[in-house]
Short mmCIF file of N, CA, C and O in Angstrom, two decimals:
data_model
loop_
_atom_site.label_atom_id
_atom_site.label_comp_id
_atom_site.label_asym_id
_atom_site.label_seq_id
_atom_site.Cartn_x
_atom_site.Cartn_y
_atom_site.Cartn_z
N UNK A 1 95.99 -5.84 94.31
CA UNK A 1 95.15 -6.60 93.45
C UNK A 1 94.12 -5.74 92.77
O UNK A 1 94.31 -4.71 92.13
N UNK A 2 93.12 -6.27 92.99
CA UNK A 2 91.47 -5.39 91.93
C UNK A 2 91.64 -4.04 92.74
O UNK A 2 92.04 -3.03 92.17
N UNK A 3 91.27 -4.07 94.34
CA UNK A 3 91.69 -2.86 94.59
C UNK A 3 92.40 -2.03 94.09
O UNK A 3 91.88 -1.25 93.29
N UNK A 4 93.50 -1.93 94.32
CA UNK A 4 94.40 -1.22 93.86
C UNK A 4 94.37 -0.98 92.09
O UNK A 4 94.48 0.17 91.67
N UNK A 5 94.29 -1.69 91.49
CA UNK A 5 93.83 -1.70 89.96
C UNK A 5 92.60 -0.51 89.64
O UNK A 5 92.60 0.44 88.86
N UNK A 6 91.58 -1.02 90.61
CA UNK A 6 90.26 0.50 90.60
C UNK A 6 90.73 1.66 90.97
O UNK A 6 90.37 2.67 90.35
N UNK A 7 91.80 1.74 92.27
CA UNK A 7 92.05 2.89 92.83
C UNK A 7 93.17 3.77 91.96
O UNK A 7 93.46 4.94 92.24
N UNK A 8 93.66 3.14 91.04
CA UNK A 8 94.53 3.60 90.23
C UNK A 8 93.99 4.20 89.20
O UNK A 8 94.47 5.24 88.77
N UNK A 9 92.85 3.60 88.62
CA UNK A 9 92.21 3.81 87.54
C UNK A 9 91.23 5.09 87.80
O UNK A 9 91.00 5.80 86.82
N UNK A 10 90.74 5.37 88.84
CA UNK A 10 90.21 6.44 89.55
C UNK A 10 91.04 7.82 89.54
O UNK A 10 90.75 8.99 89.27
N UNK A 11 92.45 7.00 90.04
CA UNK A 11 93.33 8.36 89.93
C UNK A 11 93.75 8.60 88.79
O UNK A 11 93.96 9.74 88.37
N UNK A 12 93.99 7.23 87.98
CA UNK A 12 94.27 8.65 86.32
C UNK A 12 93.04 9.19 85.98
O UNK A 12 92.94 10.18 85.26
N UNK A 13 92.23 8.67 86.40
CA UNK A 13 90.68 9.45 85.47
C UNK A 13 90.95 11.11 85.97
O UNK A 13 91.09 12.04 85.17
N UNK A 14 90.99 11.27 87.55
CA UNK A 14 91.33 12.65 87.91
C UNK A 14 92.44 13.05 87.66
O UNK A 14 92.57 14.24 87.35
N UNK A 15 93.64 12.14 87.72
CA UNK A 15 95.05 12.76 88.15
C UNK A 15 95.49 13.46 86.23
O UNK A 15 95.49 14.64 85.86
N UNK A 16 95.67 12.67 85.72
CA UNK A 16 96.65 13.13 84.27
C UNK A 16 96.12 13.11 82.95
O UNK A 16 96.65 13.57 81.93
N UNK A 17 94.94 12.49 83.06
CA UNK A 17 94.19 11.78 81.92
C UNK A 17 93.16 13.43 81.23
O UNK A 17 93.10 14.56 81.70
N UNK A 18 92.70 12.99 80.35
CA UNK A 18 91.42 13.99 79.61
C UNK A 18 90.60 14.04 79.32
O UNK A 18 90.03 14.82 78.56
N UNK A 19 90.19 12.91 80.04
CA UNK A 19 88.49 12.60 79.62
C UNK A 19 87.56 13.67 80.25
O UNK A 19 86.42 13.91 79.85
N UNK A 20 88.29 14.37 81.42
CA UNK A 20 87.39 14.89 81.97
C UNK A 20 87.85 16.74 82.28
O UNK A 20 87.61 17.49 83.22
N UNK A 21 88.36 16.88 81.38
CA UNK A 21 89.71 18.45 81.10
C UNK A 21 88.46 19.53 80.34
O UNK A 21 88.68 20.70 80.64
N UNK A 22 87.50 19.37 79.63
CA UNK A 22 86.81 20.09 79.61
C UNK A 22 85.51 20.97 80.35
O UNK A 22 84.44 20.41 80.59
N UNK A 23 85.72 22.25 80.64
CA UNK A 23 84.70 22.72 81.73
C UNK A 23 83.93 23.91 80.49
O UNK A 23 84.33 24.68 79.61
N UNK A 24 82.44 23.42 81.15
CA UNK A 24 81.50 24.32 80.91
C UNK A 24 81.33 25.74 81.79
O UNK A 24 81.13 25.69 83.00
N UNK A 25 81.42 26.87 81.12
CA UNK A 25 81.45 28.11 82.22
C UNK A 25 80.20 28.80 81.33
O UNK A 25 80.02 28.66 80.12
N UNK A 26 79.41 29.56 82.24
CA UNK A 26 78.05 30.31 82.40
C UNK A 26 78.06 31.03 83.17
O UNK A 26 78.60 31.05 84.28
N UNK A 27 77.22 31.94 82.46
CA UNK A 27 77.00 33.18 83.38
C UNK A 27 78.42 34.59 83.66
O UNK A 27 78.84 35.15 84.67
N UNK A 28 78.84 34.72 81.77
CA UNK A 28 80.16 35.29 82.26
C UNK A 28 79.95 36.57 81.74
O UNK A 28 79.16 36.40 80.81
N UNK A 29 80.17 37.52 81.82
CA UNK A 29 79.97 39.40 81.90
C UNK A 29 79.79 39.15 79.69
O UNK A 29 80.54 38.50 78.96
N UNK A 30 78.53 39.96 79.29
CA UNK A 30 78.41 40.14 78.20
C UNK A 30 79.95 40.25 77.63
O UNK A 30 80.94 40.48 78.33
N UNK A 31 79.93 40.03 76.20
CA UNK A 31 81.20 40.29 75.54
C UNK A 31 82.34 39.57 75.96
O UNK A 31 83.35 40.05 75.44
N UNK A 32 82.61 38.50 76.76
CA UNK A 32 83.73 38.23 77.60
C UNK A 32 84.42 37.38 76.43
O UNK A 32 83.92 36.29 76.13
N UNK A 33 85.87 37.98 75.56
CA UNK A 33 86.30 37.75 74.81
C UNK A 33 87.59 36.32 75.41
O UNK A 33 87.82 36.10 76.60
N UNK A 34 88.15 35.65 74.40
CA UNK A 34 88.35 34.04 74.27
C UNK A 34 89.84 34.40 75.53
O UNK A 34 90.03 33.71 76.53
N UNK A 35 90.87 35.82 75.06
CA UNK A 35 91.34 36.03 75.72
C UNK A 35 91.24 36.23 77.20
O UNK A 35 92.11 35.97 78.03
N UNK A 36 90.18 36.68 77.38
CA UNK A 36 89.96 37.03 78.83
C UNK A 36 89.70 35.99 79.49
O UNK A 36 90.44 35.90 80.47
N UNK A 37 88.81 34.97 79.38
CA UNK A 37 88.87 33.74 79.69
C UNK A 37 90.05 32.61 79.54
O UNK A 37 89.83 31.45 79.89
N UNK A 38 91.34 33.04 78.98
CA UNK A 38 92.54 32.14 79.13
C UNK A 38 93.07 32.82 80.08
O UNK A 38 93.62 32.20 81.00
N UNK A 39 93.04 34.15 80.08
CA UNK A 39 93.37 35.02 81.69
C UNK A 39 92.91 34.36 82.78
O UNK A 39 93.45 33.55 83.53
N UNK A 40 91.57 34.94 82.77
CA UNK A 40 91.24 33.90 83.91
C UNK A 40 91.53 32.63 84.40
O UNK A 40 91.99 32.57 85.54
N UNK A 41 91.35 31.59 83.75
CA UNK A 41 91.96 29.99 83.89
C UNK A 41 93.14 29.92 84.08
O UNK A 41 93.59 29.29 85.04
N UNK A 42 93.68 30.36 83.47
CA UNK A 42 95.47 30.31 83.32
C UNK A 42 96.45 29.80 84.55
O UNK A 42 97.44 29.07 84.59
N UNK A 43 95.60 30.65 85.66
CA UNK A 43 96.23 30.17 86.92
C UNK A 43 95.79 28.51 87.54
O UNK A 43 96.06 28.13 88.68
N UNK A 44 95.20 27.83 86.66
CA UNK A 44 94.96 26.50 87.49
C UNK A 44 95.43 25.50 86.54
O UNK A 44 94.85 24.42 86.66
N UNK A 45 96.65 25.60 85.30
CA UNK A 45 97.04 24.80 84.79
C UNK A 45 97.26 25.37 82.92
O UNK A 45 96.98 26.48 82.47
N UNK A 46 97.59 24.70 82.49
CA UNK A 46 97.99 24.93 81.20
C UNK A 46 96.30 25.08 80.07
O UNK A 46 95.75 24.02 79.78
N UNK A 47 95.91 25.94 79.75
CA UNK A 47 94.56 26.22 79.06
C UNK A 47 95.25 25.48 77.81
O UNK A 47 96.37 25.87 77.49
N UNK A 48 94.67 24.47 77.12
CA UNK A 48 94.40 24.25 75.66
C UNK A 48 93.77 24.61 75.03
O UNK A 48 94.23 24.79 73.91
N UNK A 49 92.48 24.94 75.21
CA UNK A 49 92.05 25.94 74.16
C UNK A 49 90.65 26.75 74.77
O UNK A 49 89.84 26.24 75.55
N UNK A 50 90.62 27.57 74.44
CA UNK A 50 89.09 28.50 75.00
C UNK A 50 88.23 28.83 73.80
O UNK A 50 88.68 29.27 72.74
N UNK A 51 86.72 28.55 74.08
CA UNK A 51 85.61 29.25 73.31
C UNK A 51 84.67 29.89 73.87
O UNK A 51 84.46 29.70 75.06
N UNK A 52 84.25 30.39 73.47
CA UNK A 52 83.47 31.60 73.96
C UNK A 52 82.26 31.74 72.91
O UNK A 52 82.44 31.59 71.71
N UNK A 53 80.91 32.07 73.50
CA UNK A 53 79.62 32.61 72.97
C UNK A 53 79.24 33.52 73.35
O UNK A 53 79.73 33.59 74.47
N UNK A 54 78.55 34.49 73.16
CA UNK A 54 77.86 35.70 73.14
C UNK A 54 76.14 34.93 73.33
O UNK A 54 75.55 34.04 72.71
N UNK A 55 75.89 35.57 74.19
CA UNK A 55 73.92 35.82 74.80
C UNK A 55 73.72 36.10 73.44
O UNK A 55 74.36 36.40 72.43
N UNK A 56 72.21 35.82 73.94
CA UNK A 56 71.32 36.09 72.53
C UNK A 56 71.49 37.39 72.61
O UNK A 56 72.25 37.75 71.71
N UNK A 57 71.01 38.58 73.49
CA UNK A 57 71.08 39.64 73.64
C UNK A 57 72.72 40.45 73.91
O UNK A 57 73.66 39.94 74.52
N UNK A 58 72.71 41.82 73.27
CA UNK A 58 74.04 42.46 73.58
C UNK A 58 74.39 42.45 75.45
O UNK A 58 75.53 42.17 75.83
N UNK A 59 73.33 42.76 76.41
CA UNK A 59 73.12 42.54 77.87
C UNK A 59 72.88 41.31 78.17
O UNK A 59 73.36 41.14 79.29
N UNK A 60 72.48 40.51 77.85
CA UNK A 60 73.04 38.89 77.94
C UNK A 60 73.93 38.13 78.51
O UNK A 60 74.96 38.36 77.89
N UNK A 61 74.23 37.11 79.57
CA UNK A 61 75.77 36.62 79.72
C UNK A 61 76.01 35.93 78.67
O UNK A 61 75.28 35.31 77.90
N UNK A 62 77.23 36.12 78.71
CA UNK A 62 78.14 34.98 77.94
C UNK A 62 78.26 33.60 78.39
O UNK A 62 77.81 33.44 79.52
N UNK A 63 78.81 32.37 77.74
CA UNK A 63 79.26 31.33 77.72
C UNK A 63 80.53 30.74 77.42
O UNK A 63 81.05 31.41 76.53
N UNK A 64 81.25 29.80 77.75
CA UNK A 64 82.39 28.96 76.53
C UNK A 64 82.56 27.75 77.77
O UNK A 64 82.21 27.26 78.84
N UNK A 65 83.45 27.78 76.58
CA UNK A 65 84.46 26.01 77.31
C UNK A 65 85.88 26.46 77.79
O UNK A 65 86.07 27.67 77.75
N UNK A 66 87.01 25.63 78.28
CA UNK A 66 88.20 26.01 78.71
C UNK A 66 88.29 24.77 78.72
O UNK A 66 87.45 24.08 79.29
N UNK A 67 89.26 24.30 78.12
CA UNK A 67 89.88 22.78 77.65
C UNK A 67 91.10 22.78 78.45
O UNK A 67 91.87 23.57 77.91
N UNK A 68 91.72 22.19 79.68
CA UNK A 68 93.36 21.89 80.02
C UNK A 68 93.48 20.79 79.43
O UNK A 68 92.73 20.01 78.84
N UNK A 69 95.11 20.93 79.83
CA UNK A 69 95.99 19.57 79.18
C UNK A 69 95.58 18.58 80.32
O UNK A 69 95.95 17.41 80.20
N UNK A 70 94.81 18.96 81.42
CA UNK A 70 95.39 17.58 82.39
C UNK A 70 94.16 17.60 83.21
O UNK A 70 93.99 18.59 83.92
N UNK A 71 93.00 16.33 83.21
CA UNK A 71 91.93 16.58 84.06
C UNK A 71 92.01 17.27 85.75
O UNK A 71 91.05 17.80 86.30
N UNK A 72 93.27 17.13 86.33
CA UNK A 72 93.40 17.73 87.55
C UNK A 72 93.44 19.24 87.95
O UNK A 72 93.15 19.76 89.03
N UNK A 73 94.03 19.96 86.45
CA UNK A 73 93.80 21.18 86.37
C UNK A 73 92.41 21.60 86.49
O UNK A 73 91.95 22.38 87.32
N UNK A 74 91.61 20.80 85.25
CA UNK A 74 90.38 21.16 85.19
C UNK A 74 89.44 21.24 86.48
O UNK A 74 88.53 22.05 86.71
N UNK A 75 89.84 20.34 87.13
CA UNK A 75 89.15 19.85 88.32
C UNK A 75 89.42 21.13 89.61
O UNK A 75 88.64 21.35 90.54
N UNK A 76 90.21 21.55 89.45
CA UNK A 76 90.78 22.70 90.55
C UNK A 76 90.62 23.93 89.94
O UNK A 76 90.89 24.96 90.55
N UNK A 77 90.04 23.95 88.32
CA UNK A 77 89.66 24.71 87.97
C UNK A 77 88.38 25.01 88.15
O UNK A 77 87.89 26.13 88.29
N UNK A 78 87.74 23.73 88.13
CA UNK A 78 85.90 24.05 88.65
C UNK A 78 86.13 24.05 90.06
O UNK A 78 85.05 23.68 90.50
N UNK A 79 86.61 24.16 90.69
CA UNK A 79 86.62 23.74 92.48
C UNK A 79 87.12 25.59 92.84
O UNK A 79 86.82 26.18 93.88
N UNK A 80 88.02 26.28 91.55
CA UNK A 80 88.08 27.41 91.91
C UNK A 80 87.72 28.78 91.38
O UNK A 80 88.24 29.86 91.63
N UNK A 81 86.51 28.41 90.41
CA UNK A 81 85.61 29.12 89.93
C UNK A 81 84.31 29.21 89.59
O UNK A 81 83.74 30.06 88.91
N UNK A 82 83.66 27.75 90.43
CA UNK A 82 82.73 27.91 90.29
C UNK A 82 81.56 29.03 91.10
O UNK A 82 81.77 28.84 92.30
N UNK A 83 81.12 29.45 91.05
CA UNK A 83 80.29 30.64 91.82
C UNK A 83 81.21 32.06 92.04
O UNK A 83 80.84 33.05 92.67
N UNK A 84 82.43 31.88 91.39
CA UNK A 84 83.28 33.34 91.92
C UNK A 84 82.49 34.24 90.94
O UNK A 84 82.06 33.88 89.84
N UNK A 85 82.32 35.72 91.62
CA UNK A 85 81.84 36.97 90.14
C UNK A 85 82.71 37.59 90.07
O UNK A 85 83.59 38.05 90.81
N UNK A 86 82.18 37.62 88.27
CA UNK A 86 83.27 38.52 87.59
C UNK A 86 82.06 39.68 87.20
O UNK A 86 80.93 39.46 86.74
N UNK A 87 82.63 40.87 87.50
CA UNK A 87 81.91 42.54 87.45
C UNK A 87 80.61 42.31 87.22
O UNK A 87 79.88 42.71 86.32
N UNK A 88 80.43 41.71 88.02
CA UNK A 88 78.49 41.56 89.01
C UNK A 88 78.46 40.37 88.11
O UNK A 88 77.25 40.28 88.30
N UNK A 89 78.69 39.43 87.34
CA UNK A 89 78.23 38.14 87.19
C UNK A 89 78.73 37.12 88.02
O UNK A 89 79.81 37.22 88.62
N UNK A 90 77.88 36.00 88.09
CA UNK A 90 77.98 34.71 89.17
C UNK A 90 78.62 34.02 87.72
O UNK A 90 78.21 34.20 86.57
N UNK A 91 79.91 33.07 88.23
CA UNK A 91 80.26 32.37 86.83
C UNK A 91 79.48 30.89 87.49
O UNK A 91 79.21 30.69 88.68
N UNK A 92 79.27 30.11 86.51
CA UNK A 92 78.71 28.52 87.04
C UNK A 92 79.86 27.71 86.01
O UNK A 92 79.97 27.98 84.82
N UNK A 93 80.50 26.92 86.55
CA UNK A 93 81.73 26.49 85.92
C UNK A 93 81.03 24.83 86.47
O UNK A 93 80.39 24.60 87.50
N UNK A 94 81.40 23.97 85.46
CA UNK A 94 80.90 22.56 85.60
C UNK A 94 81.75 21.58 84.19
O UNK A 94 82.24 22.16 83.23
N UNK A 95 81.77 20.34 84.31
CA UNK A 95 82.91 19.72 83.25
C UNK A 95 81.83 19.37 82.13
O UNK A 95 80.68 18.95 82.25
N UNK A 96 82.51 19.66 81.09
CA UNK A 96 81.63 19.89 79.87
C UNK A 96 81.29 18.86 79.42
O UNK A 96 80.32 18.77 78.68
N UNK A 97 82.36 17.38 79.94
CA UNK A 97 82.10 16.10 79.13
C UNK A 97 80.61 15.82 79.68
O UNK A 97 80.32 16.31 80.77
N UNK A 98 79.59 15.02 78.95
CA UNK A 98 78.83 13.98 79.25
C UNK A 98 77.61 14.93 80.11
O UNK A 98 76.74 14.53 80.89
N UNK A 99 77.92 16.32 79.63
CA UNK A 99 76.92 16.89 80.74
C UNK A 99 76.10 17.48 79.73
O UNK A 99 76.46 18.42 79.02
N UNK A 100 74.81 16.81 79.69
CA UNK A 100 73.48 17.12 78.25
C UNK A 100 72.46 17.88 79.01
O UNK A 100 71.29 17.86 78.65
N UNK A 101 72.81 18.47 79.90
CA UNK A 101 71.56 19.02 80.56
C UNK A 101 71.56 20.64 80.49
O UNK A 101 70.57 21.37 80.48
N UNK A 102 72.70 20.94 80.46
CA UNK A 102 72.93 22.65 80.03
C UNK A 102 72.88 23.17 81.48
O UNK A 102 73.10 22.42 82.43
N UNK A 103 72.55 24.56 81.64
CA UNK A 103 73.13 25.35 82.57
C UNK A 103 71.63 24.95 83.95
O UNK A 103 70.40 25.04 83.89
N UNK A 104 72.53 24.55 84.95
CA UNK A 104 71.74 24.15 86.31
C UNK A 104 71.00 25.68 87.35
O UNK A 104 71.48 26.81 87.40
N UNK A 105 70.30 25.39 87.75
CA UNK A 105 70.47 26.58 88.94
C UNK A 105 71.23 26.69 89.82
O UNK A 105 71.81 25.87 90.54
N UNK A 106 71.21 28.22 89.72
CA UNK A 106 73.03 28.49 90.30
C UNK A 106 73.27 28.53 91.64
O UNK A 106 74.09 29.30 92.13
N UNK A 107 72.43 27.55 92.44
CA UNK A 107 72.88 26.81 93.76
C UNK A 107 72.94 25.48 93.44
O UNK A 107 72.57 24.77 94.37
N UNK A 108 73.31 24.82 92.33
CA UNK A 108 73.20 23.43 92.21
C UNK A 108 74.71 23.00 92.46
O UNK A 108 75.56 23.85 92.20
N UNK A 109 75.11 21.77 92.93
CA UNK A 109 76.62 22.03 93.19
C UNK A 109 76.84 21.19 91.59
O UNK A 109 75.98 20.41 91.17
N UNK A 110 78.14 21.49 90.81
CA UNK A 110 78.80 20.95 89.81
C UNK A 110 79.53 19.59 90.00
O UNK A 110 80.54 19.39 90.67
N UNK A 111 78.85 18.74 89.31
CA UNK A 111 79.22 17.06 89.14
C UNK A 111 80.86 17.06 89.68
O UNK A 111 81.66 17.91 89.30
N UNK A 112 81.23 15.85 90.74
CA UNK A 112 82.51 15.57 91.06
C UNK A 112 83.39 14.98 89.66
O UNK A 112 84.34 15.47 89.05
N UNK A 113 82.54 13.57 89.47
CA UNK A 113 83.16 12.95 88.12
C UNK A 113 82.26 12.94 87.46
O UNK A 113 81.11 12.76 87.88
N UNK A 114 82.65 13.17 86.04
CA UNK A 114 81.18 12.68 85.57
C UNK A 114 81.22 11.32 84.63
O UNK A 114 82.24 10.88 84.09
N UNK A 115 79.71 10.67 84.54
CA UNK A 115 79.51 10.01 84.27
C UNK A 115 80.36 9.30 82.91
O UNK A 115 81.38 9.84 82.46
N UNK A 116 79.83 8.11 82.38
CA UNK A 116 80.99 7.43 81.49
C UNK A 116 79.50 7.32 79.90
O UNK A 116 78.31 7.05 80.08
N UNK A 117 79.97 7.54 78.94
CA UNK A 117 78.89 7.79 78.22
C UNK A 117 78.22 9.11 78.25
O UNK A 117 78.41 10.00 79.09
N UNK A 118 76.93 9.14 76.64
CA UNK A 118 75.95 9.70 77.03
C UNK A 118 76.39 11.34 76.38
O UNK A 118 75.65 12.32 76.32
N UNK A 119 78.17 11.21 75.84
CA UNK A 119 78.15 12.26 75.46
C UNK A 119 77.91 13.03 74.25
O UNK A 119 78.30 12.35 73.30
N UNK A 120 77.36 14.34 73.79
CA UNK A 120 77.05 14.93 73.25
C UNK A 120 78.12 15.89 72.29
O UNK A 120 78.84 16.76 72.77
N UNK A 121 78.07 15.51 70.72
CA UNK A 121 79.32 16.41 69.81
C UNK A 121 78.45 17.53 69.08
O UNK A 121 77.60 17.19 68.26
N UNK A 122 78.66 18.72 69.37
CA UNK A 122 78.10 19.84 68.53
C UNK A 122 78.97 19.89 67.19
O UNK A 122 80.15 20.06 67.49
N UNK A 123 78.83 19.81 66.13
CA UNK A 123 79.56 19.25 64.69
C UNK A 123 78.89 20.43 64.02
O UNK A 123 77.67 20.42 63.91
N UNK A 124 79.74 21.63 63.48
CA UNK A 124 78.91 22.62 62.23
C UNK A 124 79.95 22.40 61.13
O UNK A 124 80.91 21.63 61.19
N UNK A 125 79.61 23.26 60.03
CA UNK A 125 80.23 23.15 58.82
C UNK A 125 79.70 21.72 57.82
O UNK A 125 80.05 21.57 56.65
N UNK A 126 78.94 20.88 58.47
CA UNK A 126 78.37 19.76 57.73
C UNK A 126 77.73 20.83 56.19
O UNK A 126 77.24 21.95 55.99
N UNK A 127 78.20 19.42 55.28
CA UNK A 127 77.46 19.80 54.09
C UNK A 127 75.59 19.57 54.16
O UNK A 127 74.95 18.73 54.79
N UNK A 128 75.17 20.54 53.37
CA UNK A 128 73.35 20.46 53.47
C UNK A 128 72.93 19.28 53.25
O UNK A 128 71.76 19.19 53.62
N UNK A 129 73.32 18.36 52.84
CA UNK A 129 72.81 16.61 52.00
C UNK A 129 73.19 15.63 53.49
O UNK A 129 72.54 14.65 53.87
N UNK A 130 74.39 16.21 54.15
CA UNK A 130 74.30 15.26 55.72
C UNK A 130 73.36 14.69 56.08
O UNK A 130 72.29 15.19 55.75
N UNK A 131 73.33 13.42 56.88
CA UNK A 131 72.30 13.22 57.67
C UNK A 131 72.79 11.95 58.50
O UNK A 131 73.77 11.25 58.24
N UNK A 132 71.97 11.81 59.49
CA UNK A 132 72.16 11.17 60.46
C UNK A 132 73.53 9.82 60.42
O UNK A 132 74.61 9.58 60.96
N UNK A 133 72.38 9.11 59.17
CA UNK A 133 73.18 7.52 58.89
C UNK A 133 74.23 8.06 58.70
O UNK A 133 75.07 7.92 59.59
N UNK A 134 74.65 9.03 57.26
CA UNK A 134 75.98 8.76 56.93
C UNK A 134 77.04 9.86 57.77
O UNK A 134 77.93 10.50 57.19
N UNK A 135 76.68 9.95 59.60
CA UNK A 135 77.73 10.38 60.32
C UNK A 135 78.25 9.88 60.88
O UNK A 135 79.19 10.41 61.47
#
């Protein structure tokens, strides 16, 4: 019945679904190019797509995202990189959906599910005349 209806709905949210396939990673060795980060991931499921930022500074860590096809990847992907270092950096790996708070201290543990709402679209290339209403 309802049970089973919630408990199902629980498991696609983790099991196959994508609401929740995007992970936030921090704290990754200056320069860490889009490739090297599909290296890395690669082993916990099919990568859809990787981005990557550069520190303000050239000595700076890096940042990106790592998108899978399947929230369960993602999920065993933060479960198996969060806190590992790469050549003296601590990575902080956490799911990118719905998470507006940016990078935690790096003993904070990374959200199981996250929340429903609340999420945040970084949008560039807008023309200069944009604005709020007409998005």
């Amino acid at each position: 019945g309802a049970a089973f209806a919630m408990l199902s709905s629980v498991s696609s949210l983790l099991g196959n679904g994508t609401a929740n396939s995007n992970l936030y990673v921090a704290g990754l060795p200056p320069s860490t190019s889009e490739e090297m980060m599909r290296q890395l991931f690669k082993e916990f499921g099919d990568v859809a797509s990787v981005r990557t930022f550069y520190g303000k500074t050239p000595t700076s860590p890096s940042y990106g995202f790592v998108k899978f096809h399947r929230d369960s990847q993602a999920l065993a992907a933060l479960n198996g990189m969060n806190g590992r270092e790469l050549n003296g950096h601590v990575m902080t790996v956490r799911l990118a959906n719905n998470d507006t708070t940016g990078p935690g201290p790096r003993n904070a543990p990374p959200p199981i599910v996250a929340a429903v709402g609340g999420t945040n679209l970084y949008v560039s290339g807008l023309p200069p005349d944009m604005d709020e209403a007409r998005m």
